[in-house]
Coordinates of C-alpha atoms and ligand atoms in Angstrom, one line a residue:
X16 CA -13.8 11.8 20.0
X17 CA -12.2 14.9 19.9
X18 CA -9.3 16.1 17.2
X19 CA -5.2 16.5 18.0
X20 CA -4.2 20.5 17.3
X21 CA -1.3 21.4 18.4
X22 CA -1.3 18.2 20.4
X23 CA -4.1 19.6 22.2
X24 CA -7.1 17.0 22.0
X25 CA -9.7 19.3 20.9
X26 CA -13.7 19.6 20.5
X27 CA -14.6 21.8 17.1
X28 CA -14.6 25.2 18.0
X29 CA -18.1 25.2 16.6
X30 CA -19.5 22.7 18.7
X31 CA -20.5 21.3 16.6
X32 CA -20.1 17.2 15.8
X33 CA -21.2 14.2 13.4
X34 CA -22.6 10.8 14.0
X35 CA -20.6 7.7 13.6
X36 CA -22.4 4.7 13.0
X37 CA -22.0 1.2 13.0
X38 CA -22.8 -0.3 10.0
X39 CA -24.4 -3.7 11.1
X40 CA -26.5 -2.1 12.5
X41 CA -26.9 1.5 11.4
X42 CA -27.2 2.4 15.3
X43 CA -25.1 5.3 16.7
X44 CA -21.8 4.5 18.7
X45 CA -20.3 8.3 18.8
X46 CA -19.7 11.5 17.5
X47 CA -16.9 13.2 16.4
X48 CA -16.3 16.9 15.1
X49 CA -16.8 19.1 12.8
X50 CA -13.6 20.4 12.6
X51 CA -13.9 24.1 11.2
X52 CA -11.4 26.3 9.2
X53 CA -10.3 28.2 11.8
X54 CA -10.1 24.7 13.6
X55 CA -7.7 23.8 10.1
X56 CA -6.0 26.6 10.2
X57 CA -4.3 26.5 13.5
X58 CA -3.4 22.2 12.4
X59 CA -1.7 23.6 10.1
X60 CA 0.0 26.8 11.2
X61 CA 1.0 24.1 13.8
X62 CA 2.7 21.5 11.2
X63 CA 4.1 24.4 9.7
X64 CA 5.9 26.3 12.5
X65 CA 7.7 22.1 14.2
X66 CA 8.0 20.6 11.2
X67 CA 12.3 22.4 10.7
X68 CA 12.5 20.9 14.7
X69 CA 10.9 16.8 14.1
X70 CA 13.6 17.7 10.6
X71 CA 16.6 18.5 12.9
X72 CA 16.0 15.1 15.2
X73 CA 17.4 12.9 12.8
X74 CA 16.3 9.9 10.5
X75 CA 17.3 7.2 14.3
X76 CA 15.3 8.8 16.2
X77 CA 12.4 9.2 13.9
X78 CA 12.3 5.7 13.5
X79 CA 12.3 4.7 16.5
X80 CA 9.4 6.6 17.3
X81 CA 7.1 4.8 14.9
X82 CA 9.2 1.8 15.9
X83 CA 7.6 2.3 19.3
X84 CA 4.3 3.3 16.7
X85 CA 4.1 -0.1 15.8
X86 CA 5.1 -1.4 19.6
X87 CA 1.5 0.5 20.7
X88 CA -0.2 -0.3 18.5
X89 CA 0.7 -4.2 19.1
X90 CA 0.4 -4.4 22.5
X91 CA -2.9 -3.3 22.1
X92 CA -3.9 -3.9 18.4
X93 CA -7.4 -6.0 19.7
X94 CA -9.2 -2.2 20.4
X95 CA -8.3 -2.1 17.4
X96 CA -9.6 -5.2 15.5
X97 CA -12.8 -4.8 17.3
X98 CA -13.1 -1.0 16.1
X99 CA -12.0 -1.7 12.6
X100 CA -15.9 -4.4 13.0
X101 CA -17.5 -2.5 14.9
X102 CA -16.7 1.0 13.0
X103 CA -16.1 -0.5 9.6
X104 CA -17.8 -3.5 9.1
X105 CA -15.5 -5.7 8.4
X106 CA -15.4 -9.6 9.3
X107 CA -13.4 -10.6 12.3
X108 CA -10.0 -12.2 10.1
X109 CA -10.2 -9.3 7.3
X110 CA -9.7 -6.5 11.0
X111 CA -7.3 -9.1 12.2
X112 CA -5.1 -9.1 9.3
X113 CA -5.7 -5.3 8.8
X114 CA -3.9 -4.8 11.8
X115 CA -1.3 -6.4 10.4
X116 CA -1.2 -4.4 7.4
X117 CA -0.8 -1.7 10.0
X118 CA 2.4 -3.7 11.5
X119 CA 4.2 -4.2 7.9
X120 CA 3.9 -0.7 7.0
X121 CA 5.0 1.4 10.1
X122 CA 7.4 -1.4 10.5
X123 CA 8.4 -1.3 6.7
X124 CA 9.0 2.4 7.1
X125 CA 10.7 3.1 10.2
X126 CA 13.3 1.6 8.6
X127 CA 14.1 3.7 6.0
X128 CA 15.8 5.5 8.6
X129 CA 20.3 5.6 7.9
X130 CA 19.0 4.7 4.6
X131 CA 17.6 8.3 3.0
X132 CA 20.2 9.5 0.8
X133 CA 21.6 12.0 -1.8
X134 CA 24.3 12.6 -4.5
X135 CA 27.2 14.1 -5.5
X136 CA 27.1 14.8 -8.2
X137 CA 30.8 16.1 -10.3
X138 CA 29.7 19.4 -11.9
X139 CA 31.4 20.9 -15.2
X140 CA 34.9 21.3 -14.0
X141 CA 36.7 20.0 -11.0
X142 CA 36.2 21.9 -8.3
X143 CA 32.9 22.0 -8.8
X144 CA 30.6 20.0 -7.3
X145 CA 26.4 19.8 -7.2
X146 CA 25.2 18.4 -3.8
X147 CA 21.7 16.8 -4.6
X148 CA 19.8 16.7 -1.5
X149 CA 16.5 14.2 -0.5
X150 CA 14.6 17.4 2.0
X151 CA 11.4 17.0 3.7
X152 CA 8.2 18.5 1.7
X153 CA 7.1 20.8 5.4
X154 CA 3.0 20.5 5.5
X155 CA 1.9 17.6 4.3
X156 CA -2.0 16.4 4.5
X157 CA -3.6 13.1 3.9
X158 CA -6.7 12.3 3.3
X159 CA -7.5 8.8 3.9
X160 CA -10.9 6.4 2.5
X161 CA -13.3 4.3 4.6
X162 CA -12.7 0.9 3.5
X163 CA -9.2 0.3 5.3
X164 CA -9.4 2.8 7.2
X165 CA -6.3 1.8 9.6
X166 CA -3.6 0.4 6.8
X167 CA -4.7 4.2 4.6
X168 CA -4.0 5.8 7.8
X169 CA -0.7 4.3 8.7
X170 CA 0.3 3.4 4.9
X171 CA 0.4 8.3 5.0
X172 CA 1.9 8.8 8.6
X173 CA 4.5 6.3 8.3
X174 CA 6.7 7.4 5.0
X175 CA 6.0 11.5 5.9
X176 CA 6.3 11.8 9.3
X177 CA 9.5 9.3 8.5
X178 CA 11.0 11.7 6.0
X179 CA 10.8 14.6 8.5
X180 CA 7.3 16.2 7.2
X181 CA 4.5 17.2 9.7
X182 CA 1.0 15.8 8.8
X183 CA -3.0 17.1 9.1
X184 CA -4.4 14.0 8.6
X185 CA -8.5 13.9 7.8
X186 CA -9.6 10.8 7.5
X187 CA -12.7 9.3 6.6
X188 CA -16.0 10.9 7.7
X189 CA -17.1 6.9 8.0
X190 CA -14.1 6.0 10.3
X191 CA -12.6 8.4 12.3
X192 CA -13.0 6.7 15.7
X193 CA -10.3 4.1 14.0
X194 CA -8.2 7.3 12.8
X195 CA -7.7 8.6 16.6
X196 CA -7.4 5.9 17.8
X197 CA -3.6 4.7 15.7
X198 CA -2.6 8.6 16.1
X199 CA -3.2 8.6 20.5
X200 CA -0.5 6.1 19.8
X201 CA 2.0 8.0 17.7
X202 CA 1.3 10.8 20.6
X203 CA 2.0 9.1 23.1
X204 CA 5.5 7.1 20.7
X205 CA 6.5 10.5 21.4
X206 CA 5.9 12.3 17.9
X207 CA 6.4 16.3 19.6
X208 CA 3.1 18.5 19.3
X209 CA 1.8 20.1 16.1
X210 CA 4.1 17.7 13.6
X211 CA 0.9 15.1 13.9
X212 CA -2.2 16.8 13.9
X213 CA -6.4 15.9 13.0
X214 CA -9.3 17.3 12.1
X215 CA -12.8 15.3 11.3
X216 CA -15.8 16.4 9.1
X217 CA -16.8 16.7 6.1
X218 CA -14.5 16.1 3.4
X219 CA -17.0 18.0 0.8
X220 CA -17.5 21.5 3.7
X221 CA -14.2 21.7 4.5
X222 CA -11.7 20.3 2.1
X223 CA -11.1 22.4 -0.5
X224 CA -10.1 24.9 2.5
X225 CA -7.7 22.3 3.6
X226 CA -6.0 21.0 0.1
X227 CA -6.0 24.9 -1.5
X228 CA -3.3 26.4 2.0
X229 CA -1.1 28.1 0.7
X230 CA 1.6 26.3 4.2
X231 CA 0.1 22.7 2.3
X232 CA 3.2 21.5 0.8
X233 CA 1.7 18.3 -0.6
X234 CA -1.6 16.0 -0.1
X235 CA -2.4 13.0 -0.5
X236 CA -5.6 10.9 -0.9
X237 CA -6.2 7.9 -1.2
X238 CA -10.4 8.3 -2.4
X239 CA -12.2 8.3 -5.0
X240 CA -11.9 10.3 -9.0
X241 CA -13.9 12.4 -8.1
X242 CA -12.6 13.5 -5.1
X243 CA -8.5 13.3 -6.3
X244 CA -10.1 15.3 -9.6
X245 CA -12.2 18.4 -7.5
X246 CA -8.3 18.1 -5.8
X247 CA -6.1 18.9 -8.6
X248 CA -8.7 21.7 -9.5
X249 CA -8.8 23.1 -5.8
X250 CA -4.5 23.2 -5.7
X251 CA -3.6 25.0 -7.9
X252 CA -3.5 27.7 -5.5
X253 CA -1.2 26.2 -3.4
X254 CA 0.3 24.2 -6.2
X255 CA 0.8 21.3 -3.6
X256 CA 2.6 17.9 -4.9
X257 CA -0.4 15.2 -5.1
X258 CA -0.4 12.0 -4.2
X259 CA -3.5 10.7 -5.9
X260 CA -4.4 7.0 -5.3
X261 CA -7.9 6.8 -7.0
X262 CA -10.6 4.0 -8.3
X263 CA -10.1 0.7 -9.6
X264 CA -11.8 -1.3 -12.3
X265 CA -9.5 -4.7 -11.8
X266 CA -9.8 -6.9 -15.5
X267 CA -9.8 -10.5 -14.3
X268 CA -8.6 -12.8 -17.0
X269 CA -8.5 -17.1 -16.5
X270 CA -7.6 -18.5 -19.9
X271 CA -8.0 -22.3 -20.8
X272 CA -5.0 -23.8 -19.5
X273 CA -5.0 -21.4 -16.0
X274 CA -5.4 -23.8 -12.4
X275 CA -9.0 -23.1 -13.0
X276 CA -8.9 -24.6 -8.5
X277 CA -6.6 -21.4 -7.7
X278 CA -8.6 -19.6 -10.0
X279 CA -11.7 -20.2 -8.3
X280 CA -10.2 -19.2 -4.4
X281 CA -8.4 -16.3 -5.7
X282 CA -11.0 -14.8 -7.4
X283 CA -13.7 -15.6 -4.3
X284 CA -11.4 -13.4 -2.5
X285 CA -10.3 -10.6 -4.5
X286 CA -14.8 -9.9 -5.0
X287 CA -16.1 -10.1 -2.1
X288 CA -12.9 -9.6 0.3
X289 CA -13.9 -6.6 2.4
X290 CA -17.2 -6.8 0.4
X291 CA -15.9 -5.9 -2.6
X292 CA -15.1 -2.1 -1.0
X293 CA -11.4 -2.8 -1.9
X294 CA -9.5 -0.1 -5.2
X295 CA -8.0 -3.7 -6.4
X296 CA -11.4 -5.7 -6.0
X297 CA -11.4 -7.4 -9.5
X298 CA -15.0 -5.8 -10.6
X299 CA -14.6 -7.5 -14.8
X300 CA -15.2 -11.1 -15.0
X301 CA -13.3 -12.4 -18.9
X302 CA -13.5 -16.2 -18.8
X303 CA -12.3 -18.4 -22.2
X304 CA -14.5 -20.1 -23.8
X305 CA -14.0 -23.8 -23.8
X306 CA -14.3 -23.4 -18.8
X307 CA -16.2 -20.6 -19.0
X308 CA -19.8 -23.2 -17.9
X309 CA -17.6 -25.4 -16.1
X310 CA -16.3 -21.8 -13.7
X311 CA -19.2 -19.9 -13.8
X312 CA -20.9 -23.3 -12.5
X313 CA -18.1 -23.8 -9.3
X314 CA -18.2 -20.1 -8.9
X315 CA -21.8 -19.6 -8.6
X316 CA -21.3 -22.7 -6.0
X317 CA -18.8 -20.8 -3.6
X318 CA -20.8 -17.5 -4.5
X319 CA -24.5 -18.6 -3.0
X320 CA -22.3 -20.7 -0.1
X321 CA -20.4 -17.0 1.4
X322 CA -22.4 -16.5 4.9
X323 CA -22.9 -12.5 4.1
X324 CA -24.0 -11.6 8.7
X325 CA -22.3 -10.7 11.9
X326 CA -18.5 -9.7 11.3
X327 CA -17.9 -11.6 14.6
X328 CA -19.2 -15.3 12.6
X329 CA -19.3 -14.6 9.0
X330 CA -17.9 -14.6 5.8
X331 CA -18.8 -10.9 4.3
X332 CA -20.1 -8.0 6.1
X333 CA -21.5 -4.9 5.7
X334 CA -21.2 -2.8 2.9
X335 CA -19.6 0.4 4.4
X336 CA -22.9 3.0 4.8
X337 CA -26.7 3.5 3.5
X338 CA -25.8 4.7 0.0
X339 CA -23.4 2.4 -1.0
X340 CA -26.5 -0.1 -0.2
X341 CA -28.0 1.4 -1.7
X342 CA -26.4 1.9 -5.2
X343 CA -25.7 -1.9 -5.6
X344 CA -29.3 -2.2 -5.9
X345 CA -29.7 0.4 -8.5
X346 CA -26.8 -1.4 -10.2
X347 CA -27.7 -4.3 -10.2
X348 CA -32.0 -2.4 -11.3
X349 CA -30.3 -0.5 -14.4
X350 CA -28.2 -3.6 -15.3
X351 CA -31.5 -5.6 -15.2
X352 CA -33.0 -2.6 -17.7
X353 CA -30.3 -3.5 -20.1
X354 CA -31.7 -7.2 -20.1
X355 CA -28.9 -8.6 -18.2
X356 CA -29.4 -11.7 -16.2
X357 CA -28.0 -11.9 -12.9
X358 CA -27.1 -15.1 -11.7
X359 CA -27.0 -14.8 -8.5
X360 CA -27.9 -12.6 -4.9
X361 CA -28.5 -9.0 -6.3
X362 CA -30.3 -7.5 -3.1
X363 CA -29.9 -6.7 0.8
X364 CA -29.9 -10.2 2.6
X365 CA -32.7 -11.2 5.0
X366 CA -31.5 -10.6 8.2
X367 CA -32.6 -11.4 12.5
X368 CA -32.3 -8.7 14.3
X369 CA -30.3 -5.2 15.0
X370 CA -28.7 -6.6 11.4
X371 CA -31.9 -6.1 10.0
X372 CA -30.7 -3.1 10.1
X373 CA -27.8 -3.1 8.7
X374 CA -26.1 -2.3 5.1
X375 CA -25.8 -6.1 4.1
X376 CA -25.6 -6.8 0.6
X377 CA -25.9 -10.9 -1.0
X378 CA -22.4 -11.4 -3.7
X379 CA -24.2 -10.7 -6.9
X380 CA -23.2 -12.2 -10.5
X381 CA -24.3 -11.2 -13.3
X382 CA -23.7 -13.0 -17.1
X383 CA -23.1 -11.9 -20.2
X384 CA -22.2 -8.6 -19.9
X385 CA -21.8 -6.2 -22.2
X386 CA -18.4 -4.1 -22.5
X387 CA -20.2 -0.8 -22.8
X388 CA -22.2 -1.8 -20.1
X389 CA -21.8 0.6 -16.9
X390 CA -21.0 -3.1 -15.2
X391 CA -17.8 -2.6 -16.8
X392 CA -17.4 0.8 -17.1
X393 CA -17.8 1.9 -14.1
X394 CA -16.3 1.3 -10.4
X395 CA -19.2 -1.0 -8.6
X396 CA -17.4 -0.9 -4.8
X397 CA -19.3 -4.1 -4.1
X398 CA -20.0 -7.3 -4.1
X399 CA -21.6 -7.4 -7.4
X400 CA -19.1 -9.4 -10.7
X401 CA -19.9 -9.0 -13.5
X402 CA -19.3 -12.0 -16.4
X403 CA -17.7 -11.5 -20.0
X404 CA -17.3 -14.8 -22.1
X405 CA -13.4 -14.1 -24.1
X406 CA -11.6 -16.5 -26.8
X407 CA -9.0 -14.3 -28.1
X408 CA -6.0 -13.6 -26.3
X409 CA -5.1 -9.9 -28.3
X410 CA -9.2 -9.3 -28.2
X411 CA -9.2 -10.0 -24.3
X412 CA -5.7 -7.4 -23.6
X413 CA -6.9 -5.2 -25.4
X414 CA -10.3 -5.2 -23.8
X415 CA -8.9 -5.7 -19.5
X416 CA -6.9 -1.8 -20.9
X417 CA -9.7 -0.7 -22.0
X418 CA -11.2 1.2 -19.3
X419 CA -10.8 4.6 -17.4
X420 CA -9.4 3.1 -15.0
X421 CA -5.8 1.3 -14.3
X422 CA -4.4 -0.1 -11.1
X423 CA -5.0 -3.8 -10.5
X424 CA -5.8 -6.7 -12.6
X425 CA -5.7 -10.4 -13.1
X426 CA -4.5 -13.2 -14.9
X427 CA -4.5 -17.2 -14.5
X428 CA -2.8 -18.5 -16.9
X429 CA 0.0 -21.3 -17.1
X430 CA 1.6 -20.1 -20.1
X431 CA 4.3 -18.6 -20.3
X432 CA 5.1 -16.6 -23.4
X433 CA 1.4 -15.1 -22.6
X434 CA 2.2 -13.7 -19.5
X435 CA 5.3 -12.2 -20.3
X436 CA 3.6 -10.8 -23.4
X437 CA 0.8 -9.9 -20.9
X438 CA 3.8 -7.9 -18.3
X439 CA 4.4 -6.3 -21.0
X440 CA 1.0 -5.1 -22.7
X441 CA -1.7 -5.1 -19.7
X442 CA -1.2 -1.5 -18.8
X443 CA -2.3 -0.7 -15.3
X444 CA 0.0 -0.5 -12.4
X445 CA -0.3 -4.0 -10.7
X446 CA -0.1 -7.4 -12.3
X447 CA -0.8 -10.1 -10.1
X448 CA -0.4 -13.0 -11.9
X449 CA -1.7 -16.6 -10.6
X450 CA -2.0 -15.0 -6.9
X451 CA -4.4 -13.1 -5.5
X452 CA -3.2 -9.2 -4.0
X453 CA -3.2 -7.6 -2.1
X454 CA 0.1 -5.1 -3.6
X455 CA 3.2 -5.5 -0.8
X456 CA 5.0 -3.0 1.4
X457 CA 7.7 -3.3 -0.9
X458 CA 5.8 -2.8 -4.1
X459 CA 5.2 0.5 -5.4
X460 CA 1.8 0.5 -5.5
X461 CA 0.6 3.2 -8.5
X462 CA -2.0 3.4 -11.8
X463 CA -3.0 4.2 -15.4
X464 CA -5.3 6.3 -16.1
X465 CA -7.7 8.0 -13.4
X466 CA -6.3 6.6 -10.5
X467 CA -4.3 9.0 -10.3
X468 CA -0.6 10.0 -10.3
X469 CA 2.4 9.0 -7.9
X470 CA 2.2 6.2 -6.2
X471 CA 3.2 4.2 -2.4
X472 CA 5.6 1.9 -1.0
X473 CA 8.6 1.4 -1.9
X474 CA 11.5 3.4 -1.3
X475 CA 9.6 4.7 -4.7
X476 CA 7.0 6.2 -3.0
X477 CA 8.8 7.0 0.7
X478 CA 10.8 9.7 -2.3
X479 CA 7.7 11.2 -3.1
X480 CA 7.3 12.3 0.5
X481 CA 10.9 14.7 0.0
X482 CA 11.9 17.4 -2.8
X483 CA 15.4 16.8 -4.6
X484 CA 17.0 19.9 -3.2
X485 CA 20.2 21.0 -5.9
X486 CA 23.4 23.2 -3.9
X487 CA 26.0 23.5 -6.6
X488 CA 29.8 24.4 -5.1
X489 CA 33.4 25.4 -6.6
X490 CA 36.3 25.5 -4.6
X491 CA 38.4 26.6 -6.2
X492 CA 40.2 30.2 -5.5
X493 CA 40.3 31.7 -9.3
X494 CA 38.8 34.9 -9.9
X495 CA 35.9 35.8 -11.7
X496 CA 35.9 38.1 -13.5
X497 CA 32.9 40.0 -15.6
X498 CA 31.7 39.1 -18.7
X499 CA 33.7 35.7 -18.3
X500 CA 31.0 34.1 -16.6
X501 CA 30.0 31.5 -18.3
X502 CA 26.3 30.3 -20.3
X503 CA 25.1 26.8 -20.6
Ligands
NAP19 P1 -13.9 10.0 -0.6 O1 -15.1 9.8 -1.1 O2 -12.4 9.9 -2.2 O3 -13.0 9.9 0.4 C1 -11.8 10.2 0.4 C2 -11.2 11.1 1.7 O4 -11.6 12.2 0.5 C3 -11.8 11.3 2.8 O5 -11.5 11.6 4.5 C4 -13.3 12.3 2.1 O6 -13.7 13.4 4.0 C5 -11.9 13.2 2.0 N1 -12.8 14.4 0.3 C6 -14.1 14.0 -0.2 N2 -14.5 14.8 0.1 C7 -13.3 15.8 -0.2 C8 -13.0 16.9 -1.5 N3 -13.8 18.0 -1.9 N4 -11.5 18.5 -0.9 C9 -11.0 16.4 0.9 N5 -11.7 15.7 1.4 C10 -12.3 14.9 0.1 O7 -13.4 8.3 -0.9 P2 -14.2 7.2 0.1 O8 -14.8 6.8 -0.6 O9 -14.0 7.0 1.6 O10 -12.9 5.1 -1.1 C11 -13.4 5.0 -1.6 C12 -13.0 5.4 -3.4 O11 -11.3 5.0 -2.3 C13 -12.9 4.3 -4.1 O12 -13.5 4.7 -5.3 C14 -11.6 3.2 -3.8 O13 -11.3 2.9 -5.0 C15 -10.8 4.4 -3.1 N6 -9.8 3.6 -3.0 C16 -8.1 3.1 -3.5 C17 -7.0 2.6 -4.0 C18 -5.8 2.7 -3.8 O14 -4.4 2.3 -3.3 N7 -6.1 3.6 -5.5 C19 -6.7 2.2 -2.1 C20 -8.6 2.2 -0.9 C21 -9.3 3.2 -1.9 P3 -15.1 12.7 4.5 O15 -15.3 11.3 4.3 O16 -16.0 12.7 4.5 O17 -16.1 12.1 3.0

């Protein structure tokens, strides 16, 4: 694969490449360029020199091009689904769902054409007016993760381009081919040379350089809190606007009056969707004592019944890489050191053939986890769930809020009074009441605390890509005298 710099598909300037692996087998599927700082600089220069022309094209034309990119993706969607299976290890139905998500994002943002408005504000006297324009920020750096490697690329490219910005995309080193495939479709749709660039390479090697570059106006990251913190530090060099969509630790509360079947099915999805590698994954189960044993028994059976293995035929695929698989083993061994009981799973499954080298891990449940245990404090990001029994409503809300992360949360109860109380008291960017996620394009995906800064989706998300600029005008013919200009 190649990088896109100023409209040309190129190798790294020093010819260095990195291996790209299939997580279901551990086998190499391709290599990708390890971009140098010079490559990154050329991409940023190209983006900076083209963004104003792209802005001048007008939002109607930009909307048409973005919509066309969607149509081109739709026409060849099977290719993207195949890449999601081979490069990311998605099970087939979830690869199909993700492509639906990509198209939803692209068409949603394309529909903002001719809808970006500013304000005309009255000045202090009748002849004075203030025009508040929303203008593109300039060069947007988009850093994307591997867990939803197509949807996250679409969720950044479409609004950034729609609002007249130019982009330098640096996708995850675990899923660069998926990003390349999507970028090619935007190029084919007519995004001009230089407006959209892609550089691949390790974030740990080129990340600091990209985010601190003087020509960068906005950095949008979907990734870990650790990377977000590093970017806050490094971007002090350019004071760029930051959009940081970071980690989660979703509480999943099932109260004693809940619709149990609905809660069970939702929990299987919320925990094991994408092998638990989702920022909105259920990470802490708070189960009311009255229903705990019945719920646990059924959930245990559902968990043990999940088929893990070949993404084409199973219900749960692999983790993204060896490091992620090892980190699940560490979670389980440290919980055993805490004398916690593994109720299901807890190890690598015994798979045959090529899949025996894949990064799989069994769906795992751990019983009676104390609130202060690392299992309830740190983001696990895999198919391991801890259970904690509760009986007091106020205390449960406090426990749910007791997390450094504040992205998604779930509540199952039929009591409207409790739902309204939770609406107020839950300190998370998203509360899903009696339903599964994920977030919608028209929702504002955002979080409290260490989950980050700003958000994506909806009219609020698209506004993050725009700078508000004020123009003051006085159309009176009054003469101005020195010394008569008023202060505040
Ligand atoms: P990550 O390690 O933070 O990587 C995200 C992106 O940042 C990758 O492209 C990575 O490149 C790059 N990067 C790494 N270090 C960098 C640096 N110093 N400067 C600039 N860029 C750098 O996260 P991940 O492991 O891919 O994704 C999992 C995390 O994402 C989880 O914490 C999850 O909760 C979070 N997430 C959040 C949301 C949300 O909406 N809030 C959605 C999905 C995922 P390399 O791949 O080359 O390292």
